[in-house]
Amino acid sequence: MTTRRPSSVHIREVGPRDGFQNEPEHIPTEQKVRLINALASTGLKRIEVASFVRPDVIPQLSDGVEVLNRIDVPGDVRLMVLIPNSRGLDNALKVREKFHEAAIFVSASETHNKKNVNRTVGETMADNEKMAARIKGEGLDCAAVIATSFGCPYEGRVALERVLGLAERFAEAGATEIGFGDTTGMANPAYVTEFFTAALDRLPGVEVTAHFHNTRGQGLANAFAALEVGCASFESSFGELGGCPVPPGSTGNIATEDLVSMFHEMGVETGLSLPGLIDAARAAQDVLGRKLTSHSIVAGPVNWN
Amino acid sequence: MTTRRPSSVHIREVGPRDGFQNEPEHIPTEQKVRLINALASTGLKRIEVASFVRPDVIPQLSDGVEVLNRIDVPGDVRLMVLIPNSRGLDNALKVREKFHEAAIFVSASETHNKKNVNRTVGETMADNEKMAARIKGEGLDCAAVIATSFGCPYEGRVALERVLGLAERFAEAGATEIGFGDTTGMANPAYVTEFFTAALDRLPGVEVTAHFHNTRGQGLANAFAALEVGCASFESSFGELGGCPVPPGSTGNIATEDLVSMFHEMGVETGLSLPGLIDAARAAQDVLGRKLTSHSIVAGPVNWN
């Protein structure tokens, strides 16, 4: 079997935003700060830490500015915030010096986009194009995320061409990274192989990022499939935290520590400390007061001695 | 990327032996019978149902003969029993008409073999060769299983040549199927790719079976990697039941329903009913009275409508 497997990958930790967002009980700001600081000490250079969504929509993330103000991370850690709309961008830019990357997003499926942000894909993209210009104008990196890229729980299949067409619009608008989200865990490794082969071919000069959920246990199989065709950028969530606000019951992202365990065992470099990530996930487990579903926090790293 | 992906695969359900063996609380025989009957109604043509290990060593499986006598499965379902040694084979042959396949085994690692069966690999293989001849002589299929094929928790790396050498001895002795077990979850997809490429090349005419555990969440990634280089035979355990007696804490096999979900989503045929498998795993969850770790029993099949 031929492979385009990269020798090293970038991993963005999204637990403090994508993960925490799905927690029903409010997590005290000081605990969020402590966990982000712990993550930032593992070698992670990319962390999504806050969202500028309306506080009444996602109360869990209403302390985003306070989190940004209080965290203490190494100078080379790039912090990302999620921006749902122009009003959110207005608020984010009030603390513009506190982060480095802004993520804008759309759902590839019309129905999911409507349920998620109550706008059409066309309306969302028009706003996204304006936001991308403003983000670039501020000297920030603009990343775009396309949710339900591999299937929609309401509409079923989403055409590859539709997803790549949205990606090309984002790239033209100035996004330098595009993340493809398997929001409700409908991707499979065969389609992932086809998808990322096409995406990497069609988006030269853009960082192509894979964002998988482990809804049906296939998350790492999908990550391996993407890796094998040359994908070198991944998003994951410590402790396997996460999900999606719609539909209810959508389960977690792939666990950062399980992803890193697999990559390290394969000889793919991440620059991260697996024991450190496991410690951070165990700390999150203590804060949340329930057993998390990550495997590595139970099994630990493979011991080859 | 080129692939040798087969269009269909065989799956053996090993939960009633490999899975139940690791349950600390005794499962009533009538519940075992009910669950095996449920599994046999899902299209499964291969089920491992009993072990002829000493009852004082694994009390959970001491009712093997009663299970074999009481289950009621379609005539084309092939039943497998595990045979640890010649005395176990003596006992199994007393009910020779109740099963179709006998599995013999060894650990590739000397230390794991010693801890698991208290003999050297050499002693075990000498007994295995005699047993293979007797099993063939009875007109039964002889399958061999090599535990710790991808790594040993005590010895670390196990040389590929050592594992394939044992496989060749089994094949010469008459085994028509050889299963490679990732007993404590140390395999990774890169090594699995290398391993099964070599194993399929070196064992012509032998059915090469992959047996993965999901200890570190990589089980399905390993299954996908094996599939892509041509492996068409897999073992798995409903509900993600299972583990290994040594070392303590070794966690479950890959879940049959998660494996089947992945294969069906990829367009790889299994001949199995995914809803039926999920029902069986949920029934096991009820019998065992604790939440099992399979993903599909929570998420269900992907809905593409």
Coordinates of C-alpha atoms in Angstrom, one line a residue:
Chain A
M1 CA 0.0 0.0 0.0
T2 CA 1.4 3.4 -0.9
T3 CA 0.9 6.1 1.6
R4 CA 1.3 9.9 1.8
R5 CA 1.6 9.7 5.6
P6 CA 3.3 12.8 6.9
S7 CA 6.2 12.4 9.4
S8 CA 4.7 15.0 11.8
V9 CA 1.3 16.6 12.4
H10 CA -0.2 19.6 14.0
I11 CA -2.9 19.1 16.7
R12 CA -5.2 21.7 17.9
E13 CA -6.8 21.1 21.3
V14 CA -10.5 22.2 21.2
G15 CA -11.7 20.8 24.5
P16 CA -11.8 24.2 26.3
R17 CA -14.4 25.4 23.7
D18 CA -15.9 22.5 21.8
G19 CA -15.6 20.2 24.8
F20 CA -16.7 22.5 27.6
Q21 CA -19.6 23.8 25.5
N22 CA -21.4 20.5 25.8
E23 CA -21.1 20.3 29.6
P24 CA -24.5 20.8 31.3
E25 CA -23.0 22.0 34.6
H26 CA -21.2 25.3 34.7
I27 CA -17.5 24.8 35.0
P28 CA -16.0 27.5 37.3
T29 CA -13.7 30.0 35.4
E30 CA -10.8 29.2 37.7
Q31 CA -11.0 25.5 36.8
K32 CA -11.2 26.3 33.0
V33 CA -8.1 28.5 33.5
R34 CA -6.3 25.8 35.4
L35 CA -7.1 23.1 32.7
I36 CA -6.1 25.3 29.8
N37 CA -2.8 26.1 31.6
A38 CA -2.2 22.4 32.1
L39 CA -2.9 21.7 28.4
A40 CA -0.6 24.5 27.3
S41 CA 2.2 22.9 29.3
T42 CA 2.1 19.6 27.2
G43 CA 3.6 21.1 24.1
L44 CA 0.3 22.1 22.5
K45 CA 0.9 25.1 20.2
R46 CA -2.8 25.5 19.2
I47 CA -5.7 25.7 21.6
E48 CA -9.2 26.8 21.0
V49 CA -10.2 28.5 24.3
A50 CA -13.3 30.6 23.9
S51 CA -16.4 31.4 21.8
F52 CA -18.0 34.7 21.2
V53 CA -21.4 33.3 20.9
R54 CA -24.3 35.0 22.7
P55 CA -24.1 34.2 26.5
D56 CA -27.8 33.3 26.6
V57 CA -27.3 30.7 23.8
I58 CA -24.3 29.0 25.4
P59 CA -24.1 30.2 29.1
Q60 CA -21.2 27.8 29.6
L61 CA -18.9 29.9 27.5
S62 CA -20.1 33.3 28.7
D63 CA -16.8 33.8 30.7
G64 CA -14.7 33.7 27.5
V65 CA -13.1 37.1 28.0
E66 CA -12.3 36.4 31.6
V67 CA -10.7 33.1 30.5
L68 CA -8.6 34.9 27.9
N69 CA -7.5 37.4 30.5
R70 CA -6.6 34.9 33.2
I71 CA -4.9 32.1 31.4
D72 CA -1.1 32.0 31.5
V73 CA 0.4 30.1 28.6
P74 CA 3.8 30.0 26.9
G75 CA 4.3 32.8 24.3
D76 CA 4.4 30.4 21.3
V77 CA 1.0 28.9 22.0
R78 CA -1.5 30.2 19.5
L79 CA -5.0 30.7 21.0
M80 CA -8.1 30.4 18.8
V81 CA -11.6 31.8 19.4
L82 CA -14.8 30.8 17.7
I83 CA -16.8 33.6 16.0
P84 CA -20.4 32.9 15.2
N85 CA -21.3 36.2 13.5
S86 CA -20.3 39.8 13.0
R87 CA -21.6 40.9 16.4
G88 CA -19.5 38.2 18.0
L89 CA -16.5 39.5 16.0
D90 CA -17.2 43.0 17.3
N91 CA -16.9 41.7 20.8
A92 CA -13.9 39.5 20.1
L93 CA -12.0 42.5 18.6
K94 CA -12.4 44.4 21.9
V95 CA -9.8 41.9 23.2
R96 CA -8.0 41.5 20.0
E97 CA -4.5 41.2 21.6
K98 CA -5.6 38.2 23.7
F99 CA -5.8 35.7 20.8
H100 CA -4.1 34.8 17.5
E101 CA -6.6 32.9 15.4
A102 CA -10.3 33.4 14.8
A103 CA -12.5 30.6 13.5
I104 CA -15.6 31.2 11.5
F105 CA -18.0 28.4 10.5
V106 CA -20.9 27.1 8.5
S107 CA -22.7 23.8 8.2
A108 CA -22.5 22.2 4.8
S109 CA -26.1 21.0 5.2
E110 CA -28.8 23.6 5.0
T111 CA -30.9 22.0 7.7
H112 CA -28.1 21.7 10.2
N113 CA -27.0 25.3 9.6
K114 CA -30.6 26.5 10.2
K115 CA -30.9 24.5 13.4
N116 CA -27.4 25.5 14.6
V117 CA -27.4 29.2 13.9
N118 CA -30.9 30.0 12.6
R119 CA -29.7 31.3 9.2
T120 CA -29.5 29.9 5.7
V121 CA -26.1 28.7 4.4
G122 CA -26.2 31.7 2.0
E123 CA -26.7 34.2 4.8
T124 CA -24.0 32.6 6.9
M125 CA -21.5 32.6 4.1
A126 CA -22.2 36.2 3.2
D127 CA -21.4 37.2 6.8
N128 CA -18.4 34.9 6.9
E129 CA -16.9 36.6 3.9
K130 CA -17.2 40.0 5.5
M131 CA -15.8 38.6 8.8
A132 CA -12.8 36.9 7.0
A133 CA -11.8 40.3 5.5
R134 CA -12.1 42.0 8.9
I135 CA -10.1 39.2 10.7
K136 CA -7.4 39.4 8.1
G137 CA -7.4 43.2 8.3
E138 CA -6.7 42.9 12.0
G139 CA -3.6 40.8 11.3
L140 CA -5.2 37.7 12.8
D141 CA -5.2 34.2 11.2
C142 CA -8.6 33.2 9.8
A143 CA -9.6 29.6 10.0
A144 CA -12.9 28.3 8.6
V145 CA -14.8 25.3 9.8
I146 CA -17.3 23.4 7.7
A147 CA -19.6 21.3 10.0
T148 CA -21.5 18.2 8.8
S149 CA -18.8 17.8 6.0
F150 CA -19.3 14.0 6.0
G151 CA -23.0 13.7 6.5
C152 CA -25.9 15.4 8.1
P153 CA -28.2 13.8 10.7
Y154 CA -31.2 15.6 9.1
E155 CA -30.4 15.5 5.4
G156 CA -28.2 12.4 5.1
R157 CA -25.5 12.6 2.5
V158 CA -23.8 15.9 1.8
A159 CA -22.2 16.1 -1.7
L160 CA -18.4 16.3 -1.7
E161 CA -18.6 19.0 -4.3
R162 CA -20.9 21.1 -2.1
V163 CA -18.4 20.9 0.8
L164 CA -15.4 21.7 -1.4
G165 CA -17.3 24.6 -3.0
L166 CA -17.8 26.1 0.4
A167 CA -14.1 25.5 1.2
E168 CA -13.0 27.3 -1.9
R169 CA -15.2 30.2 -1.1
F170 CA -13.6 30.4 2.4
A171 CA -10.1 30.2 0.8
E172 CA -11.0 33.0 -1.6
A173 CA -12.2 35.1 1.3
G174 CA -8.9 34.7 3.0
A175 CA -9.1 31.6 5.3
T176 CA -5.7 30.1 5.5
E177 CA -6.9 26.9 7.3
I178 CA -10.1 25.0 6.6
G179 CA -11.4 22.4 9.1
F180 CA -13.8 19.7 8.0
G181 CA -16.0 18.6 10.8
D182 CA -17.7 15.2 11.2
T183 CA -20.1 16.9 13.6
T184 CA -22.3 13.9 14.4
G185 CA -20.0 11.0 13.7
M186 CA -21.1 9.9 10.2
A187 CA -17.7 9.6 8.5
N188 CA -16.1 6.3 7.6
P189 CA -12.5 5.6 6.7
A190 CA -13.3 4.8 3.0
Y191 CA -15.1 8.1 2.5
V192 CA -12.5 10.0 4.5
T193 CA -9.8 8.6 2.2
E194 CA -11.7 9.9 -0.8
F195 CA -12.6 13.1 0.8
F196 CA -9.2 14.2 2.0
T197 CA -7.5 13.1 -1.2
A198 CA -9.9 15.5 -3.0
A199 CA -9.7 18.3 -0.4
L200 CA -5.9 18.3 -0.3
D201 CA -5.8 18.4 -4.1
R202 CA -8.4 21.2 -4.5
L203 CA -7.1 23.5 -1.7
P204 CA -3.4 24.2 -2.5
G205 CA -1.8 26.6 0.0
V206 CA -4.6 26.1 2.5
E207 CA -4.0 24.1 5.7
V208 CA -6.6 21.2 5.6
T209 CA -7.7 20.1 9.0
A210 CA -9.6 17.0 10.1
H211 CA -12.1 17.2 12.9
F212 CA -13.6 13.9 13.8
H213 CA -16.0 12.7 16.5
N214 CA -16.0 9.3 18.0
T215 CA -19.7 8.8 18.0
R216 CA -19.5 5.3 16.6
G217 CA -16.0 4.4 17.7
Q218 CA -14.5 5.1 14.3
G219 CA -12.9 8.4 15.1
L220 CA -9.3 7.2 15.2
A221 CA -9.9 5.0 12.1
N222 CA -11.0 8.1 10.3
A223 CA -7.9 10.0 11.6
F224 CA -5.7 7.3 10.4
A225 CA -7.4 7.3 7.0
A226 CA -6.9 11.1 6.6
L227 CA -3.3 10.8 7.7
E228 CA -2.5 8.1 5.1
V229 CA -3.6 10.5 2.3
G230 CA -1.5 13.3 3.6
C231 CA -3.6 15.2 6.1
A232 CA -1.2 16.7 8.7
S233 CA -3.6 18.8 10.8
F234 CA -6.1 17.5 13.3
E235 CA -8.4 18.8 16.0
S236 CA -9.3 16.8 19.1
S237 CA -10.6 17.2 22.6
F238 CA -8.9 16.0 25.8
G239 CA -10.9 13.4 27.7
E240 CA -13.1 12.8 24.6
L241 CA -15.2 15.8 25.7
G242 CA -17.6 17.4 23.2
G243 CA -20.4 16.8 20.9
C244 CA -22.7 19.2 19.1
P245 CA -25.7 21.3 20.4
V246 CA -27.9 19.7 17.6
P247 CA -29.1 17.1 17.5
P248 CA -29.2 16.3 21.3
G249 CA -27.1 13.3 22.3
S250 CA -24.4 13.9 19.8
T251 CA -21.3 12.5 21.5
G252 CA -17.7 13.5 21.9
N253 CA -14.8 14.5 19.7
I254 CA -11.9 12.1 19.4
A255 CA -9.7 12.2 22.5
T256 CA -6.5 14.2 22.1
E257 CA -4.6 11.7 24.2
D258 CA -5.9 8.7 22.2
L259 CA -5.0 10.4 19.0
V260 CA -1.5 11.3 20.2
S261 CA -1.0 7.7 21.5
M262 CA -1.9 6.3 18.1
F263 CA 0.4 8.8 16.2
H264 CA 3.3 8.3 18.5
E265 CA 3.0 4.5 18.3
M266 CA 3.0 4.9 14.5
G267 CA 6.2 7.1 14.7
V268 CA 4.3 10.2 13.7
E269 CA 5.6 13.2 15.6
T270 CA 3.2 15.6 17.4
G271 CA 5.6 17.5 19.7
L272 CA 3.3 16.7 22.6
S273 CA 3.8 15.0 25.9
L274 CA 1.4 12.1 26.1
P275 CA 1.7 11.7 29.9
G276 CA 1.0 15.4 30.2
L277 CA -2.1 15.1 28.1
I278 CA -3.3 12.2 30.1
D279 CA -2.8 14.2 33.3
A280 CA -4.8 17.1 31.9
A281 CA -7.6 14.8 30.9
R282 CA -7.6 13.1 34.3
A283 CA -7.8 16.6 35.9
A284 CA -10.8 17.4 33.7
Q285 CA -12.4 14.2 34.8
D286 CA -11.9 15.3 38.4
V287 CA -13.4 18.7 37.7
L288 CA -16.4 17.3 35.9
G289 CA -17.0 14.6 38.5
R290 CA -17.8 11.8 36.0
K291 CA -15.9 9.1 34.2
L292 CA -14.7 10.3 30.8
T293 CA -14.6 8.0 27.8
S294 CA -11.0 8.5 26.7
H295 CA -9.2 5.2 26.6
S296 CA -5.7 6.4 27.4
I297 CA -6.8 7.9 30.7
V298 CA -7.5 4.3 31.8
A299 CA -4.8 2.3 29.9
G300 CA -2.0 4.9 30.0
P301 CA 0.7 5.0 27.3
V302 CA 1.9 1.7 25.8
N303 CA 4.9 0.4 27.9
W304 CA 7.5 -1.1 25.5
N305 CA 10.0 -1.9 28.3
Chain B
M1 CA -3.7 5.3 -2.4
T2 CA -3.9 1.8 -3.6
T3 CA -5.8 -0.7 -1.5
R4 CA -6.4 -4.5 -1.4
R5 CA -9.6 -3.9 0.5
P6 CA -11.8 -7.0 0.2
S7 CA -15.5 -6.4 -0.7
S8 CA -16.7 -8.7 2.0
V9 CA -15.3 -10.1 5.3
H10 CA -16.0 -12.9 7.8
I11 CA -16.5 -12.0 11.4
R12 CA -16.4 -14.4 14.3
E13 CA -18.2 -13.4 17.4
V14 CA -16.0 -14.3 20.4
G15 CA -18.0 -12.5 23.2
P16 CA -19.5 -15.7 24.7
R17 CA -16.0 -17.0 25.3
D18 CA -13.4 -14.3 25.2
G19 CA -15.9 -11.7 26.5
F20 CA -17.7 -13.7 29.2
Q21 CA -14.4 -15.1 30.5
N22 CA -13.5 -11.7 31.8
E23 CA -16.7 -11.1 33.7
P24 CA -16.2 -11.3 37.5
E25 CA -19.8 -12.2 38.3
H26 CA -21.1 -15.6 37.2
I27 CA -23.4 -15.3 34.3
P28 CA -26.3 -17.8 34.6
T29 CA -26.1 -20.5 32.0
E30 CA -29.6 -19.7 30.8
Q31 CA -28.6 -16.1 30.1
K32 CA -25.5 -17.3 28.2
V33 CA -27.8 -19.5 26.1
R34 CA -30.2 -16.7 25.4
L35 CA -27.5 -14.3 24.3
I36 CA -25.8 -16.8 22.1
N37 CA -29.1 -17.6 20.4
A38 CA -29.7 -13.9 19.9
L39 CA -26.2 -13.5 18.3
A40 CA -26.9 -16.5 16.1
S41 CA -30.0 -14.8 14.7
T42 CA -28.0 -11.8 13.4
G43 CA -26.5 -13.7 10.5
L44 CA -23.3 -14.6 12.3
K45 CA -21.9 -17.9 10.9
R46 CA -19.0 -18.2 13.3
I47 CA -19.3 -18.0 17.1
E48 CA -16.8 -18.9 19.8
V49 CA -19.0 -20.3 22.5
A50 CA -17.0 -22.3 25.1
S51 CA -13.6 -23.1 26.5
F52 CA -12.3 -26.4 27.8
V53 CA -10.0 -24.8 30.3
R54 CA -10.0 -26.2 33.9
P55 CA -13.1 -25.0 35.8
D56 CA -11.0 -24.0 38.8
V57 CA -8.9 -21.7 36.5
I58 CA -11.8 -19.9 34.8
P59 CA -15.0 -20.8 36.8
Q60 CA -17.1 -18.5 34.5
L61 CA -16.7 -20.9 31.7
S62 CA -17.2 -24.1 33.7
D63 CA -20.7 -24.6 32.2
G64 CA -19.3 -24.9 28.6
V65 CA -20.8 -28.4 27.9
E66 CA -24.2 -27.3 29.2
V67 CA -24.0 -24.2 27.0
L68 CA -23.2 -26.3 24.0
N69 CA -26.0 -28.7 24.8
R70 CA -28.7 -26.0 25.3
I71 CA -28.0 -23.4 22.6
D72 CA -30.3 -23.6 19.6
V73 CA -28.7 -22.0 16.5
P74 CA -29.2 -22.3 12.8
G75 CA -27.6 -25.3 11.1
D76 CA -25.1 -23.2 9.2
V77 CA -23.6 -21.5 12.2
R78 CA -20.2 -22.9 13.0
L79 CA -19.4 -23.1 16.7
M80 CA -15.9 -22.8 18.0
V81 CA -14.4 -23.9 21.3
L82 CA -11.1 -23.0 22.8
I83 CA -8.8 -25.8 23.8
P84 CA -5.9 -25.0 26.1
N85 CA -4.2 -28.4 26.2
S86 CA -4.5 -32.1 25.5
R87 CA -6.6 -32.7 28.6
G88 CA -9.0 -30.0 27.5
L89 CA -9.1 -31.6 24.1
D90 CA -10.0 -35.0 25.7
N91 CA -13.0 -33.3 27.4
A92 CA -14.0 -31.4 24.3
L93 CA -14.0 -34.6 22.2
K94 CA -16.6 -36.2 24.5
V95 CA -19.0 -33.7 22.9
R96 CA -17.4 -33.7 19.6
E97 CA -20.7 -33.5 17.6
K98 CA -21.6 -30.2 19.4
F99 CA -19.1 -27.9 17.7
H100 CA -17.3 -27.5 14.4
E101 CA -14.0 -25.6 15.0
A102 CA -11.4 -26.0 17.7
A103 CA -9.0 -23.2 18.5
I104 CA -5.6 -23.9 20.0
F105 CA -3.3 -21.1 21.1
V106 CA 0.1 -19.9 22.2
S107 CA 1.5 -16.5 23.2
A108 CA 4.3 -15.2 20.9
S109 CA 6.0 -13.9 24.0
E110 CA 7.7 -16.3 26.4
T111 CA 6.8 -14.4 29.5
H112 CA 3.1 -13.9 28.6
N113 CA 2.8 -17.6 27.7
K114 CA 4.3 -18.6 31.0
K115 CA 1.9 -16.3 33.0
N116 CA -1.1 -17.3 30.9
V117 CA -0.7 -21.1 30.8
N118 CA 2.4 -21.8 33.0
R119 CA 4.4 -23.5 30.2
T120 CA 7.2 -22.5 27.9
V121 CA 6.3 -21.6 24.3
G122 CA 8.2 -24.7 23.2
E123 CA 6.1 -27.0 25.5
T124 CA 2.9 -25.3 24.4
M125 CA 3.8 -25.7 20.7
A126 CA 4.7 -29.3 21.1
D127 CA 1.3 -30.0 22.7
N128 CA -0.4 -27.8 20.0
E129 CA 1.1 -29.9 17.2
K130 CA -0.2 -33.1 18.7
M131 CA -3.6 -31.5 19.3
A132 CA -3.8 -30.2 15.7
A133 CA -3.3 -33.7 14.4
R134 CA -6.0 -35.1 16.7
I135 CA -8.4 -32.2 15.8
K136 CA -7.9 -32.8 12.1
G137 CA -8.3 -36.5 12.6
E138 CA -11.7 -35.9 14.1
G139 CA -12.8 -34.0 11.0
L140 CA -12.9 -30.7 12.9
D141 CA -11.5 -27.4 11.6
C142 CA -8.3 -26.4 13.5
A143 CA -7.7 -22.7 14.1
A144 CA -4.7 -21.4 15.9
V145 CA -4.4 -18.2 17.8
I146 CA -1.2 -16.4 18.5
A147 CA -1.6 -14.0 21.5
T148 CA 0.6 -10.9 22.0
S149 CA 1.4 -10.9 18.3
F150 CA 1.8 -7.1 18.2
G151 CA 3.6 -6.6 21.5
C152 CA 3.8 -8.0 25.0
P153 CA 3.1 -6.1 28.2
Y154 CA 6.0 -7.9 29.9
E155 CA 8.6 -8.2 27.1
G156 CA 7.7 -5.2 24.9
R157 CA 8.3 -5.7 21.2
V158 CA 7.8 -9.2 19.7
A159 CA 9.7 -9.8 16.5
L160 CA 7.5 -10.2 13.4
E161 CA 9.7 -13.1 12.3
R162 CA 9.1 -14.9 15.6
V163 CA 5.3 -14.5 15.2
L164 CA 5.3 -15.6 11.6
G165 CA 7.5 -18.6 12.5
L166 CA 5.0 -19.8 15.0
A167 CA 2.2 -19.2 12.4
E168 CA 4.1 -21.4 9.9
R169 CA 4.5 -24.1 12.5
F170 CA 0.8 -24.0 13.1
A171 CA 0.0 -24.2 9.4
E172 CA 2.4 -27.1 8.9
A173 CA 0.6 -28.9 11.8
G174 CA -2.7 -28.5 10.0
A175 CA -4.3 -25.2 11.2
T176 CA -6.4 -23.8 8.4
E177 CA -6.9 -20.5 10.1
I178 CA -4.5 -18.4 12.1
G179 CA -5.6 -15.5 14.3
F180 CA -3.2 -12.9 15.4
G181 CA -4.2 -11.4 18.7
D182 CA -3.4 -7.9 20.0
T183 CA -4.1 -9.3 23.5
T184 CA -3.3 -6.1 25.5
G185 CA -3.9 -3.4 22.9
M186 CA -0.4 -2.6 21.8
A187 CA -0.9 -2.6 18.0
N188 CA -0.9 0.5 15.9
P189 CA -2.2 1.0 12.3
A190 CA 1.3 1.4 10.8
Y191 CA 2.6 -1.8 12.3
V192 CA -0.7 -3.6 11.5
T193 CA -0.2 -2.6 7.8
E194 CA 3.3 -4.0 7.8
F195 CA 2.3 -7.1 9.8
F196 CA -0.7 -8.2 7.7
T197 CA 1.0 -7.5 4.5
A198 CA 3.7 -9.9 5.6
A199 CA 1.4 -12.5 7.1
L200 CA -0.9 -12.7 4.1
D201 CA 2.2 -13.1 1.9
R202 CA 3.8 -15.8 4.1
L203 CA 0.7 -17.9 4.8
P204 CA -0.8 -18.8 1.4
G205 CA -3.9 -21.1 1.7
V206 CA -4.3 -20.2 5.4
E207 CA -7.2 -17.9 6.6
V208 CA -5.5 -15.0 8.3
T209 CA -7.6 -13.5 11.1
A210 CA -7.2 -10.2 12.9
H211 CA -8.1 -10.1 16.6
F212 CA -7.8 -6.6 18.0
H213 CA -8.5 -5.0 21.4
N214 CA -9.7 -1.5 21.9
T215 CA -7.5 -0.8 25.0
R216 CA -6.2 2.5 23.7
G217 CA -9.2 3.4 21.3
Q218 CA -7.2 2.3 18.2
G219 CA -9.1 -1.0 17.7
L220 CA -11.1 0.0 14.7
A221 CA -8.1 2.0 13.2
N222 CA -6.2 -1.3 13.4
A223 CA -9.1 -3.2 11.8
F224 CA -9.2 -0.7 9.0
A225 CA -5.5 -0.9 8.4
A226 CA -5.7 -4.8 8.2
L227 CA -8.6 -4.6 5.9
E228 CA -6.8 -2.2 3.5
V229 CA -4.0 -4.7 3.0
G230 CA -6.4 -7.6 2.3
C231 CA -7.3 -9.1 5.6
A232 CA -10.8 -10.5 5.3
S233 CA -11.3 -12.3 8.6
F234 CA -11.9 -10.6 11.9
E235 CA -12.8 -11.5 15.5
S236 CA -14.7 -9.2 17.8
S237 CA -16.9 -9.2 20.9
F238 CA -20.4 -7.8 21.2
G239 CA -20.7 -4.9 23.7
E240 CA -16.8 -4.5 23.6
L241 CA -16.7 -7.3 26.2
G242 CA -13.4 -9.0 26.9
G243 CA -9.8 -8.5 27.9
C244 CA -7.2 -10.9 29.0
P245 CA -6.6 -12.7 32.4
V246 CA -3.1 -11.3 32.4
P247 CA -2.1 -8.6 33.1
P248 CA -5.1 -7.5 35.3
G249 CA -7.0 -4.5 33.9
S250 CA -6.5 -5.4 30.2
T251 CA -9.6 -4.1 28.6
G252 CA -12.0 -5.2 25.9
N253 CA -12.0 -6.6 22.4
I254 CA -13.3 -4.4 19.6
A255 CA -17.1 -4.3 19.7
T256 CA -18.7 -6.4 16.9
E257 CA -21.4 -3.8 16.4
D258 CA -18.9 -1.0 16.0
L259 CA -16.8 -3.0 13.6
V260 CA -19.8 -4.0 11.6
S261 CA -21.0 -0.3 11.6
M262 CA -17.7 0.8 10.1
F263 CA -17.6 -2.0 7.5
H264 CA -21.1 -1.4 6.4
E265 CA -20.5 2.4 6.1
M266 CA -17.5 1.6 4.0
G267 CA -19.5 -0.7 1.7
V268 CA -17.8 -3.8 2.9
E269 CA -20.3 -6.7 3.3
T270 CA -20.5 -8.7 6.5
G271 CA -23.8 -10.6 6.0
L272 CA -24.8 -9.4 9.5
S273 CA -27.7 -7.4 10.8
L274 CA -26.4 -4.3 12.6
P275 CA -29.6 -3.6 14.4
G276 CA -29.7 -7.3 15.6
L277 CA -26.2 -7.0 16.9
I278 CA -27.0 -3.8 18.7
D279 CA -30.0 -5.6 20.3
A280 CA -27.8 -8.5 21.4
A281 CA -25.2 -6.1 22.9
R282 CA -27.9 -4.2 24.7
A283 CA -29.3 -7.5 26.1
A284 CA -25.8 -8.3 27.3
Q285 CA -25.7 -4.9 29.0
D286 CA -28.9 -5.7 30.8
V287 CA -27.7 -9.2 31.9
L288 CA -24.4 -7.8 33.2
G289 CA -26.1 -4.8 34.9
R290 CA -23.5 -2.3 33.9
K291 CA -22.9 0.2 31.0
L292 CA -20.8 -1.4 28.3
T293 CA -18.3 0.6 26.3
S294 CA -19.5 -0.1 22.7
H295 CA -20.4 3.1 20.9
S296 CA -23.1 1.7 18.6
I297 CA -25.3 0.6 21.5
V298 CA -25.6 4.3 22.4
A299 CA -25.5 6.0 19.0
G300 CA -27.2 3.3 16.9
P301 CA -26.6 2.8 13.2
V302 CA -26.0 5.9 11.0
N303 CA -29.2 7.2 9.7
W304 CA -28.8 8.4 6.0
N305 CA -32.4 9.3 5.4

